[in-house]
XYZ file of C-alpha atoms in Angstrom:
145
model
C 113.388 79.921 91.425
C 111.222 77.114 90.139
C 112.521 74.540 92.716
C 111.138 76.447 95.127
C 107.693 75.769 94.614
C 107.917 71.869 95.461
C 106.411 71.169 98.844
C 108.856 71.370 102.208
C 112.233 69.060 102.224
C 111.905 66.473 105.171
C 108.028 66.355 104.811
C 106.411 63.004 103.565
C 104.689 64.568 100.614
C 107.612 67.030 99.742
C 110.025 63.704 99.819
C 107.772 61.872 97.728
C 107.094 64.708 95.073
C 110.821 64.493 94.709
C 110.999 61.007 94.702
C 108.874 60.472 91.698
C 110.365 63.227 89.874
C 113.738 61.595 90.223
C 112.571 58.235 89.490
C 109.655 57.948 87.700
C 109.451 57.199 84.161
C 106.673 58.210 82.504
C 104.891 61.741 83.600
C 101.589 62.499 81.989
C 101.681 66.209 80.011
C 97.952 67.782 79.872
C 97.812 70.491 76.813
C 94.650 72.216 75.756
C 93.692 71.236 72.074
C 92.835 73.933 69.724
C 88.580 73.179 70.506
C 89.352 73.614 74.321
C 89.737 69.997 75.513
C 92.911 68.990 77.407
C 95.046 66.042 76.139
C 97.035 64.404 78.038
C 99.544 62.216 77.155
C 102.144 59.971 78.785
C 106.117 61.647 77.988
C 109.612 60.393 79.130
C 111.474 63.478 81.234
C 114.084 64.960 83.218
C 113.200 66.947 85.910
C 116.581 69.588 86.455
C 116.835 72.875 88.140
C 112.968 73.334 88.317
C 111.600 72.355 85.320
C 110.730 69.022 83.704
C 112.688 68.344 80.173
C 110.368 66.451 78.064
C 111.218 65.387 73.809
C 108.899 65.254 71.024
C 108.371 64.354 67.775
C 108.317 67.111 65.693
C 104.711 66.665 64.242
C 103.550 66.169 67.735
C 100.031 68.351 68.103
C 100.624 69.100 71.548
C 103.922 71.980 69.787
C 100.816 73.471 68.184
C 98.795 73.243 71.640
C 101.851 74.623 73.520
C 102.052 77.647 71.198
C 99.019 78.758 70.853
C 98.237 77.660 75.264
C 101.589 77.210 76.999
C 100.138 76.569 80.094
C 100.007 73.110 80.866
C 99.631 69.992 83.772
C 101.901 67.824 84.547
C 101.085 64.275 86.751
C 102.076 60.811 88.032
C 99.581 57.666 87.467
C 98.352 57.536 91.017
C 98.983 54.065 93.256
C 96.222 52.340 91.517
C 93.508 52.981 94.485
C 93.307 56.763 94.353
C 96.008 57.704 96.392
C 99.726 59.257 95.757
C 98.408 61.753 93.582
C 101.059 64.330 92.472
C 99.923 66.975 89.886
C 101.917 69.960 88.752
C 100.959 73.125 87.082
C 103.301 75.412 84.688
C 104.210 77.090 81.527
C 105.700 74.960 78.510
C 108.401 76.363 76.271
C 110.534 75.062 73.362
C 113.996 75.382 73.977
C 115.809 75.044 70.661
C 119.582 75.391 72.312
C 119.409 71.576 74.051
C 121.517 68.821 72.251
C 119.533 65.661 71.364
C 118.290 64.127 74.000
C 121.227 61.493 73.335
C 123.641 63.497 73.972
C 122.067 64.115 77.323
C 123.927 61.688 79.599
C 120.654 62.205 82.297
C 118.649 61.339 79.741
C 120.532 58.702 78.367
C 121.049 57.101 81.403
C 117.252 57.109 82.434
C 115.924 56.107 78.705
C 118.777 54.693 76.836
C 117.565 50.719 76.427
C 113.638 52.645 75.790
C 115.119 54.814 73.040
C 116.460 51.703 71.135
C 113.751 49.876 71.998
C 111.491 52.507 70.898
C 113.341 53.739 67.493
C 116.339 51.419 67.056
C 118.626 53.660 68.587
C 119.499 56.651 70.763
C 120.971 58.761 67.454
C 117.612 57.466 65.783
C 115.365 58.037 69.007
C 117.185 61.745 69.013
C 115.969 62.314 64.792
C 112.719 61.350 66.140
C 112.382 63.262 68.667
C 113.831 66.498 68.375
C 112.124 69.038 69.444
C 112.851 69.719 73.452
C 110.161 70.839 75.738
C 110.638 72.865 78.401
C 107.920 72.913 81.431
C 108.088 75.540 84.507
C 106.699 74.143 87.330
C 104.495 77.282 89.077
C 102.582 74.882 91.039
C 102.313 71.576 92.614
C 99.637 69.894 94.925
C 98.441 66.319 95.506
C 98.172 63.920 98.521
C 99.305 60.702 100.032
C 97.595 57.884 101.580
């Protein structure tokens, strides 16, 4: 299972890799453009059973990275002085059979004032976003200080 690759329950960085993942906002996703260079860019998610839910526009370059280089990173902005650094490693997937994200009551909960904020609306935020983004975590590693 997916889960299982966080770091150990009960230890300070396993706690706090699950910390942010539960309450973080923003989580940067890294794909690799079609020349080779990674481009990361700052997504809203949901991090359930193992994976981290992420939605897109549909135009969004990084479907076209995904498909052609599903394997992507995944991290936190650190504390500001270097430390608290959390990256994660996996393999991205659409998953066509998720409602709109605002339908997800997770999501909804976590992003509902952004969504409005962001496209007038959750129904509009969900037409504008539409495409959901699946990421395996395979791999995580970082440090605290």
């Amino acid at each position: 299972m997916a889960g299982d690759v966080l770091p150990a329950e009960g230890e300070p960085f396993g706690d706090r890799v699950r910390r942010r993942l539960r309450d973080e906002a923003i989580i940067w996703l890294t794909t690799v453009g079609a020349d080779g260079t990674p481009q990361p860019n700052p997504v809203w998610f949901l991090w359930e059973g193992g994976e981290v839910l992420v939605y897109t526009r549909p135009d969004a370059y990084r479907l076209a990275h995904i498909r052609r280089r599903p394997r992507v990173g995944l991290h936190f902005d650190s504390d500001g002085t270097g430390g608290d650094i959390i990256v994660l490693k996996g393999t991205a997937r659409i998953d066509e059979s998720l409602p709109p994200a605002a339908e997800i009551p997770a999501f909804r909960e976590k992003y509902g004032q952004g969504m409005v904020t962001v496209s007038g609306s959750a129904e509009k935020f969900s037409a504008d976003y539409s495409v959901a983004l699946r990421v395996r975590v395979e791999r995580v590693r970082g440090f605290l200080t």
